[in-house]
Amino acid sequence: MGRLRDGRSFLRCVLVLSSLLHLAAGEVFFEERFDDGWESRWVKSNWKRSEGKAGTFRHTAGTYSGDPDDKGIQTTTDARHFAISAKFPEFSNKNRTLVIQYSLKIEQDIECGGAYIKLMSGYVNQKKFGGDTPYSFMFGPDICGDQTKKLHLILSYQGQNYPIKKDLKCETDKLTHFYTFILRPDASYSLLVDNREREFGSMYTDWDILPPRKIKDTNAQKPKDWDDREYIEDPDHVKPEGYDSIPKEIPDPKDKKPESWDDDDDGIWKPRMIPNPEYRGPWKCKKIKNPNYKGKWKIPWIDNPEFEDDPDLYVLKPLQYVGIEVWQVKAGSVFDNILICDDPDYARHVVDETFSANREAEKEAFEGAEKRRKAREEEEARRAREEGEKRRRERDRDRGRDHYRNKYKRRYRDYDFHDEL
């Protein structure tokens, strides 16, 4: 056990030293691993508290973990709203890459609820932080039943929120996963899950923020001399003379008129028909490549007269807060390793040093927890069956006792003692 703790301490030291080395190349604006003292950096909101609908966070590594000392904050109490936030020195992502990353473990059968984080700009009353608080960025899973298992990715532009147009899917198992979003000054982005690129693209095309740069020319018409026939009939392939006169069926030469056949009584005898071996079906001219083929005509794209470029499209309002604001039917999600920086390599390094190191251990811990859960459920089911059987026997015994009691009551009630007197 001592060696294990020493190993963990060494790993944390390595992470700290690595962080210092990476700071020389990039800048970390906010990083939270929920070590001791985390509560001094976070403010729990009173949102929904007066209504009795506010949930609380517990500092824990969860029911199972690859490293019990690596704790995050977990939602507790079902059917509650959860809201908590932290403040950091204000910064702008103008002329720099923005990296937002966090880890999430959804231990519960969430049924319906979110597990995303938000970044806010301007002043935020953290004690009142809630669902109505404006945000500049929202990122993370949102699950509801079997139909909705999406990954939110919402950006704010000029005060309006725009969700990504792509249908992004989140992880649905009960293990820890790292979600990473990278936004670059050319408005390109990458979305990574566990350090693997899941999506990439541009704000120009994947969000309906600005009108498209190009549109189809609705006035364009296909030129009259445009030949879009890829194949044409071979002019040298001529139909043989008499081809159309070849019958499909012919009389069977082996079919003979029966001797007993009487044309007067049976009608004129006709031999049965059989397929004609000379028949080749309807004439089809052989096809050859069209030497004048120009391809399928497509409506050309032209510059959109309504498009006005904004070189600062990627720039969010100066960021100053990070928050978790979710509602969950079933609680139990563990948030951890929140990182906001401008260095994708450092973010990748964090995932490698934490997620990769604990992945197999967490899987083993999860499998052990699942075995214990199933054994517990089976034991509870067995006890329920035994209790049900016991109650059934008691009911049957009571019914039998009542039956005989009522029977004797009727017998003595009907017996007239005066007759004997």
Coordinates of N, CA, C and O in Angstrom, one line a residue, residues 245-377:
S245 N -39.1 -10.6 -86.1 CA -40.1 -11.6 -86.6 C -39.8 -13.0 -85.9 O -40.6 -13.9 -86.1
I246 N -38.8 -13.1 -85.1 CA -38.5 -14.4 -84.4 C -39.5 -14.5 -83.3 O -39.5 -13.7 -82.4
P247 N -40.3 -15.6 -83.3 CA -41.3 -15.8 -82.3 C -40.7 -16.2 -81.0 O -39.6 -16.8 -80.9
K248 N -41.4 -15.8 -79.9 CA -40.9 -16.1 -78.5 C -41.1 -17.6 -78.2 O -40.3 -18.2 -77.5
E249 N -42.2 -18.2 -78.8 CA -42.5 -19.6 -78.6 C -42.7 -20.3 -79.9 O -43.2 -19.6 -80.9
I250 N -42.5 -21.6 -80.0 CA -42.7 -22.4 -81.2 C -43.4 -23.7 -80.8 O -43.3 -24.1 -79.7
P251 N -44.2 -24.3 -81.8 CA -44.8 -25.6 -81.5 C -43.8 -26.6 -81.2 O -42.7 -26.7 -81.8
D252 N -44.1 -27.5 -80.2 CA -43.1 -28.6 -79.9 C -43.2 -29.6 -81.0 O -44.2 -30.3 -81.2
P253 N -42.0 -29.8 -81.7 CA -42.0 -30.8 -82.8 C -42.2 -32.2 -82.3 O -42.6 -33.1 -83.0
K254 N -42.0 -32.5 -81.0 CA -42.1 -33.8 -80.4 C -43.6 -34.1 -80.0 O -43.9 -35.3 -79.6
D255 N -44.4 -33.1 -80.0 CA -45.7 -33.3 -79.5 C -46.6 -33.8 -80.7 O -46.7 -33.1 -81.7
K256 N -47.1 -35.0 -80.6 CA -47.9 -35.7 -81.6 C -49.4 -35.7 -81.3 O -49.8 -35.8 -80.1
K257 N -50.2 -35.6 -82.3 CA -51.6 -35.6 -82.1 C -52.1 -37.0 -81.7 O -51.7 -38.0 -82.3
P258 N -52.8 -37.1 -80.6 CA -53.2 -38.5 -80.1 C -54.2 -39.1 -81.2 O -54.9 -38.5 -81.8
E259 N -54.0 -40.4 -81.3 CA -54.8 -41.2 -82.2 C -56.3 -41.1 -81.9 O -57.2 -41.2 -82.8
S260 N -56.6 -41.0 -80.6 CA -58.0 -40.9 -80.2 C -58.6 -39.5 -80.4 O -59.8 -39.3 -80.0
W261 N -57.8 -38.6 -80.9 CA -58.3 -37.2 -80.9 C -59.3 -37.1 -82.1 O -59.0 -37.5 -83.2
D262 N -60.5 -36.5 -81.8 CA -61.5 -36.3 -82.8 C -61.7 -34.8 -82.9 O -62.2 -34.2 -82.0
D263 N -61.4 -34.3 -84.1 CA -61.5 -32.8 -84.3 C -62.9 -32.4 -84.2 O -63.1 -31.2 -83.8
D264 N -63.8 -33.2 -84.6 CA -65.2 -32.8 -84.5 C -65.7 -32.7 -83.0 O -66.4 -31.7 -82.7
D265 N -65.3 -33.6 -82.2 CA -65.7 -33.6 -80.8 C -64.7 -32.8 -80.0 O -65.1 -32.1 -79.0
D266 N -63.4 -32.9 -80.3 CA -62.4 -32.3 -79.4 C -61.9 -30.9 -79.9 O -61.2 -30.2 -79.2
G267 N -62.3 -30.5 -81.1 CA -61.8 -29.3 -81.6 C -60.5 -29.5 -82.4 O -59.9 -30.6 -82.4
I268 N -60.1 -28.5 -83.0 CA -58.8 -28.6 -83.8 C -57.6 -28.8 -82.9 O -57.4 -28.0 -82.0
W269 N -56.9 -29.8 -83.1 CA -55.7 -30.1 -82.2 C -54.6 -29.1 -82.5 O -54.3 -28.8 -83.7
K270 N -54.0 -28.7 -81.4 CA -52.8 -27.8 -81.6 C -51.7 -28.3 -80.7 O -51.9 -28.7 -79.5
P271 N -50.5 -28.4 -81.2 CA -49.4 -28.9 -80.4 C -49.1 -27.8 -79.3 O -49.3 -26.7 -79.4
R272 N -48.5 -28.3 -78.2 CA -48.1 -27.4 -77.1 C -47.0 -26.5 -77.6 O -46.2 -26.9 -78.4
M273 N -46.9 -25.4 -77.0 CA -45.8 -24.4 -77.3 C -44.6 -24.5 -76.3 O -44.8 -24.8 -75.1
I274 N -43.5 -24.4 -76.9 CA -42.2 -24.4 -76.1 C -41.4 -23.2 -76.4 O -41.6 -22.5 -77.5
P275 N -40.5 -22.7 -75.5 CA -39.6 -21.6 -75.8 C -38.8 -21.8 -77.0 O -38.3 -22.9 -77.3
N276 N -38.7 -20.7 -77.8 CA -37.9 -20.8 -79.0 C -36.5 -20.5 -78.7 O -36.1 -19.5 -78.2
P277 N -35.6 -21.5 -79.0 CA -34.2 -21.3 -78.7 C -33.5 -20.2 -79.6 O -32.5 -19.7 -79.2
E278 N -34.2 -19.8 -80.6 CA -33.6 -18.7 -81.5 C -34.0 -17.3 -81.0 O -33.5 -16.3 -81.4
Y279 N -35.0 -17.3 -80.0 CA -35.5 -16.0 -79.6 C -34.5 -15.4 -78.6 O -34.0 -16.0 -77.6
R280 N -34.1 -14.1 -78.8 CA -33.1 -13.4 -78.0 C -33.7 -12.2 -77.2 O -33.0 -11.5 -76.6
G281 N -35.0 -12.1 -77.2 CA -35.7 -11.1 -76.5 C -35.7 -9.8 -77.3 O -35.2 -9.7 -78.4
P282 N -36.3 -8.7 -76.7 CA -36.3 -7.4 -77.4 C -34.9 -6.9 -77.8 O -34.0 -7.2 -77.1
W283 N -34.8 -6.3 -78.9 CA -33.5 -5.9 -79.4 C -33.0 -4.7 -78.5 O -33.7 -3.8 -78.1
K284 N -31.7 -4.9 -78.1 CA -31.0 -3.8 -77.3 C -29.7 -3.5 -78.0 O -28.9 -4.4 -78.2
C285 N -29.6 -2.3 -78.3 CA -28.4 -1.8 -79.0 C -27.2 -1.8 -78.0 O -27.4 -1.4 -76.8
K286 N -26.1 -2.2 -78.3 CA -24.9 -2.2 -77.4 C -24.5 -0.7 -77.1 O -24.6 0.2 -77.9
K287 N -24.1 -0.5 -75.8 CA -23.8 0.8 -75.3 C -22.2 1.0 -75.4 O -21.5 0.0 -75.1
I288 N -21.8 2.2 -75.7 CA -20.4 2.5 -75.7 C -20.2 3.9 -75.0 O -21.2 4.6 -74.8
K289 N -19.0 4.1 -74.6 CA -18.7 5.4 -73.9 C -18.9 6.6 -74.9 O -18.6 6.5 -76.0
N290 N -19.6 7.6 -74.3 CA -19.9 8.8 -75.1 C -18.6 9.7 -75.2 O -18.1 10.2 -74.2
P291 N -18.1 9.8 -76.4 CA -16.9 10.6 -76.5 C -17.1 12.1 -76.2 O -16.2 12.9 -75.9
N292 N -18.3 12.6 -76.2 CA -18.7 14.0 -76.0 C -19.2 14.2 -74.5 O -19.7 15.3 -74.2
Y293 N -19.0 13.2 -73.7 CA -19.6 13.2 -72.3 C -18.8 14.3 -71.5 O -17.6 14.3 -71.5
K294 N -19.5 15.2 -70.9 CA -18.9 16.3 -70.1 C -19.1 16.1 -68.6 O -18.8 17.0 -67.8
G295 N -19.7 15.0 -68.2 CA -20.0 14.8 -66.8 C -21.4 15.3 -66.5 O -22.1 16.0 -67.2
K296 N -21.9 15.0 -65.2 CA -23.2 15.4 -64.8 C -23.1 16.9 -64.5 O -22.2 17.4 -63.8
W297 N -24.0 17.6 -65.1 CA -24.0 19.1 -64.9 C -24.5 19.4 -63.5 O -25.5 18.9 -62.9
K298 N -23.8 20.3 -62.8 CA -24.1 20.7 -61.5 C -24.3 22.3 -61.4 O -23.6 23.0 -62.1
I299 N -25.2 22.7 -60.6 CA -25.4 24.1 -60.4 C -24.1 24.7 -59.9 O -23.6 24.3 -58.8
P300 N -23.6 25.7 -60.5 CA -22.3 26.3 -60.0 C -22.5 27.1 -58.7 O -23.6 27.6 -58.4
W301 N -21.5 27.2 -57.9 CA -21.5 28.0 -56.7 C -20.9 29.4 -57.0 O -20.0 29.6 -57.8
I302 N -21.5 30.4 -56.4 CA -21.1 31.8 -56.6 C -20.9 32.4 -55.2 O -21.4 31.9 -54.2
D303 N -20.2 33.5 -55.2 CA -20.0 34.2 -53.9 C -21.4 34.7 -53.4 O -22.2 35.2 -54.2
N304 N -21.6 34.6 -52.1 CA -22.8 35.0 -51.5 C -22.8 36.5 -51.2 O -21.9 37.0 -50.5
P305 N -23.6 37.3 -51.9 CA -23.6 38.7 -51.7 C -23.9 39.1 -50.2 O -23.6 40.3 -49.8
E306 N -24.6 38.2 -49.5 CA -25.0 38.6 -48.1 C -23.9 38.2 -47.1 O -24.0 38.5 -45.9
F307 N -22.8 37.6 -47.6 CA -21.8 37.2 -46.6 C -20.8 38.3 -46.4 O -20.3 39.0 -47.3
E308 N -20.6 38.6 -45.1 CA -19.6 39.6 -44.6 C -18.7 38.9 -43.6 O -19.2 38.5 -42.6
D309 N -17.5 38.8 -44.0 CA -16.6 38.0 -43.1 C -16.3 38.8 -41.8 O -16.3 40.0 -41.8
D310 N -16.1 38.0 -40.8 CA -15.7 38.6 -39.5 C -14.5 37.8 -39.1 O -14.5 36.7 -38.6
P311 N -13.3 38.5 -39.2 CA -12.1 37.8 -38.8 C -12.0 37.4 -37.3 O -11.2 36.6 -36.9
D312 N -12.9 38.0 -36.5 CA -12.9 37.7 -35.1 C -14.1 36.7 -34.8 O -14.6 36.7 -33.6
L313 N -14.5 36.0 -35.7 CA -15.6 35.1 -35.5 C -15.3 34.1 -34.4 O -16.2 33.8 -33.6
Y314 N -14.1 33.7 -34.3 CA -13.7 32.7 -33.2 C -13.6 33.3 -31.8 O -13.5 32.6 -30.8
V315 N -13.6 34.6 -31.8 CA -13.3 35.3 -30.5 C -14.5 35.3 -29.6 O -15.5 35.9 -30.0
L316 N -14.4 34.7 -28.4 CA -15.5 34.8 -27.5 C -15.3 36.0 -26.6 O -14.3 36.6 -26.6
K317 N -16.4 36.4 -26.0 CA -16.3 37.5 -25.0 C -15.2 37.1 -24.0 O -15.1 35.9 -23.6
P318 N -14.5 38.1 -23.4 CA -13.5 37.7 -22.4 C -14.0 36.8 -21.3 O -15.1 37.1 -20.7
L319 N -13.3 35.7 -21.1 CA -13.8 34.7 -20.2 C -13.3 34.9 -18.8 O -12.2 35.3 -18.6
Q320 N -14.2 34.6 -17.8 CA -13.8 34.8 -16.4 C -14.3 33.8 -15.4 O -13.9 33.7 -14.3
Y321 N -15.2 32.9 -15.9 CA -15.8 32.0 -15.0 C -16.0 30.6 -15.7 O -16.2 30.6 -16.9
V322 N -15.9 29.6 -14.9 CA -16.3 28.2 -15.4 C -17.3 27.7 -14.4 O -17.2 27.9 -13.2
G323 N -18.3 27.0 -14.9 CA -19.4 26.5 -14.1 C -20.0 25.2 -14.5 O -19.9 24.8 -15.7
I324 N -20.5 24.5 -13.6 CA -21.3 23.3 -13.8 C -22.8 23.6 -13.4 O -23.0 23.9 -12.3
E325 N -23.6 23.5 -14.4 CA -25.1 23.8 -14.1 C -25.9 22.8 -14.9 O -26.0 22.9 -16.1
V326 N -26.4 21.8 -14.1 CA -27.1 20.7 -14.8 C -28.3 20.3 -13.9 O -28.4 20.6 -12.8
W327 N -29.2 19.6 -14.6 CA -30.3 18.9 -13.9 C -30.2 17.5 -14.3 O -30.0 17.1 -15.4
Q328 N -30.4 16.6 -13.2 CA -30.3 15.2 -13.4 C -31.5 14.4 -12.7 O -31.7 14.7 -11.5
V329 N -32.1 13.5 -13.4 CA -33.1 12.6 -12.8 C -32.4 11.7 -11.8 O -32.8 11.5 -10.6
K330 N -31.3 11.1 -12.2 CA -30.5 10.2 -11.4 C -29.1 10.9 -11.2 O -28.4 11.2 -12.2
A331 N -28.7 11.1 -10.0 CA -27.4 11.8 -9.8 C -26.3 10.7 -9.7 O -26.5 9.5 -9.6
G332 N -25.0 11.2 -9.8 CA -23.9 10.3 -9.7 C -22.8 10.6 -10.6 O -21.9 9.8 -10.8
S333 N -22.8 11.8 -11.3 CA -21.7 12.1 -12.3 C -20.5 12.7 -11.6 O -20.7 13.6 -10.8
V334 N -19.3 12.3 -11.9 CA -18.1 12.8 -11.3 C -17.4 13.7 -12.3 O -17.0 13.3 -13.4
F335 N -17.3 15.0 -12.0 CA -16.6 16.0 -12.8 C -15.1 16.2 -12.2 O -15.0 16.2 -11.0
D336 N -14.2 16.2 -13.1 CA -12.8 16.4 -12.7 C -11.9 16.9 -13.8 O -12.3 17.0 -15.0
N337 N -10.7 17.3 -13.4 CA -9.6 17.6 -14.4 C -10.1 18.7 -15.4 O -9.9 18.6 -16.6
I338 N -10.7 19.8 -14.9 CA -11.1 20.9 -15.7 C -9.9 21.7 -16.1 O -9.1 22.1 -15.2
L339 N -9.7 22.0 -17.4 CA -8.5 22.7 -17.9 C -8.9 23.7 -18.9 O -9.7 23.3 -19.9
I340 N -8.4 24.9 -18.8 CA -8.6 25.9 -19.8 C -7.2 26.5 -20.1 O -6.6 27.1 -19.2
C341 N -6.8 26.3 -21.3 CA -5.4 26.8 -21.7 C -5.3 27.1 -23.2 O -6.4 27.2 -23.9
D342 N -4.1 27.4 -23.7 CA -4.0 27.7 -25.1 C -3.0 26.7 -25.7 O -2.5 27.0 -26.8
D343 N -2.7 25.6 -25.1 CA -1.7 24.7 -25.6 C -2.3 23.3 -25.7 O -2.5 22.5 -24.7
P344 N -2.7 22.9 -26.9 CA -3.2 21.5 -27.1 C -2.3 20.4 -26.7 O -2.8 19.3 -26.2
D345 N -1.0 20.6 -26.8 CA -0.1 19.6 -26.4 C -0.1 19.3 -24.9 O 0.0 18.2 -24.4
Y346 N -0.3 20.4 -24.1 CA -0.3 20.2 -22.7 C -1.6 19.5 -22.3 O -1.6 18.6 -21.4
A347 N -2.7 19.8 -23.0 CA -4.0 19.2 -22.7 C -3.9 17.7 -23.0 O -4.4 16.8 -22.2
R348 N -3.2 17.4 -24.1 CA -3.0 16.0 -24.5 C -2.1 15.3 -23.4 O -2.4 14.1 -23.0
H349 N -1.1 16.0 -22.9 CA -0.2 15.4 -21.9 C -1.0 15.1 -20.6 O -0.8 14.0 -20.0
V350 N -1.9 16.0 -20.2 CA -2.7 15.7 -19.0 C -3.6 14.5 -19.2 O -3.6 13.6 -18.2
V351 N -4.2 14.3 -20.3 CA -5.0 13.1 -20.6 C -4.1 11.8 -20.5 O -4.4 10.8 -19.9
D352 N -2.9 11.9 -21.2 CA -2.0 10.7 -21.2 C -1.6 10.4 -19.8 O -1.5 9.2 -19.4
E353 N -1.3 11.4 -18.9 CA -0.7 11.1 -17.6 C -1.7 10.7 -16.6 O -1.4 10.2 -15.5
T354 N -3.0 11.0 -16.8 CA -4.0 10.7 -15.8 C -4.9 9.6 -16.4 O -5.1 8.5 -15.7
F355 N -5.6 9.8 -17.5 CA -6.5 8.8 -18.0 C -5.8 7.5 -18.4 O -6.3 6.4 -18.0
S356 N -4.8 7.6 -19.2 CA -4.1 6.4 -19.7 C -3.5 5.6 -18.5 O -3.6 4.4 -18.6
A357 N -3.0 6.3 -17.5 CA -2.4 5.6 -16.4 C -3.4 4.8 -15.6 O -3.1 3.8 -15.0
N358 N -4.6 5.3 -15.5 CA -5.6 4.7 -14.6 C -6.7 3.9 -15.3 O -7.6 3.4 -14.6
R359 N -6.6 3.9 -16.6 CA -7.8 3.3 -17.4 C -8.0 1.9 -17.0 O -9.2 1.5 -16.7
E360 N -7.0 1.0 -17.1 CA -7.2 -0.4 -16.8 C -7.6 -0.7 -15.4 O -8.4 -1.5 -15.1
A361 N -7.0 0.1 -14.5 CA -7.3 -0.1 -13.0 C -8.8 0.3 -12.8 O -9.5 -0.4 -12.0
E362 N -9.3 1.3 -13.5 CA -10.7 1.7 -13.3 C -11.6 0.7 -13.9 O -12.6 0.4 -13.3
K363 N -11.2 0.1 -15.0 CA -12.0 -1.0 -15.6 C -12.2 -2.1 -14.6 O -13.3 -2.7 -14.5
E364 N -11.1 -2.5 -14.0 CA -11.1 -3.6 -13.1 C -12.0 -3.3 -11.9 O -12.8 -4.1 -11.4
A365 N -11.8 -2.0 -11.4 CA -12.6 -1.6 -10.3 C -14.1 -1.6 -10.6 O -15.0 -1.9 -9.8
F366 N -14.4 -1.1 -11.8 CA -15.8 -1.1 -12.3 C -16.4 -2.5 -12.4 O -17.5 -2.7 -11.9
E367 N -15.6 -3.4 -13.0 CA -16.1 -4.8 -13.1 C -16.4 -5.4 -11.7 O -17.3 -6.1 -11.5
G368 N -15.5 -5.1 -10.7 CA -15.7 -5.6 -9.4 C -16.9 -5.0 -8.7 O -17.7 -5.7 -8.1
A369 N -17.1 -3.7 -9.0 CA -18.3 -3.0 -8.4 C -19.6 -3.6 -9.0 O -20.6 -3.7 -8.4
E370 N -19.5 -3.9 -10.3 CA -20.7 -4.5 -11.0 C -21.0 -5.9 -10.5 O -22.2 -6.2 -10.3
K371 N -20.0 -6.7 -10.2 CA -20.2 -8.0 -9.6 C -20.9 -7.9 -8.3 O -21.8 -8.6 -7.9
R372 N -20.4 -6.9 -7.5 CA -21.0 -6.8 -6.1 C -22.4 -6.2 -6.2 O -23.3 -6.7 -5.4
R373 N -22.6 -5.3 -7.2 CA -24.0 -4.8 -7.3 C -25.0 -5.9 -7.8 O -26.1 -6.0 -7.2
K374 N -24.5 -6.7 -8.7 CA -25.4 -7.8 -9.2 C -25.7 -8.8 -8.1 O -26.8 -9.3 -7.9
A375 N -24.6 -9.1 -7.3 CA -24.8 -10.1 -6.2 C -25.7 -9.5 -5.1 O -26.6 -10.2 -4.6
R376 N -25.6 -8.2 -4.9 CA -26.5 -7.6 -3.9 C -27.9 -7.6 -4.4 O -28.9 -7.9 -3.6
E377 N -28.1 -7.3 -5.7 CA -29.5 -7.3 -6.3 C -30.1 -8.7 -6.3 O -31.3 -8.9 -6.0

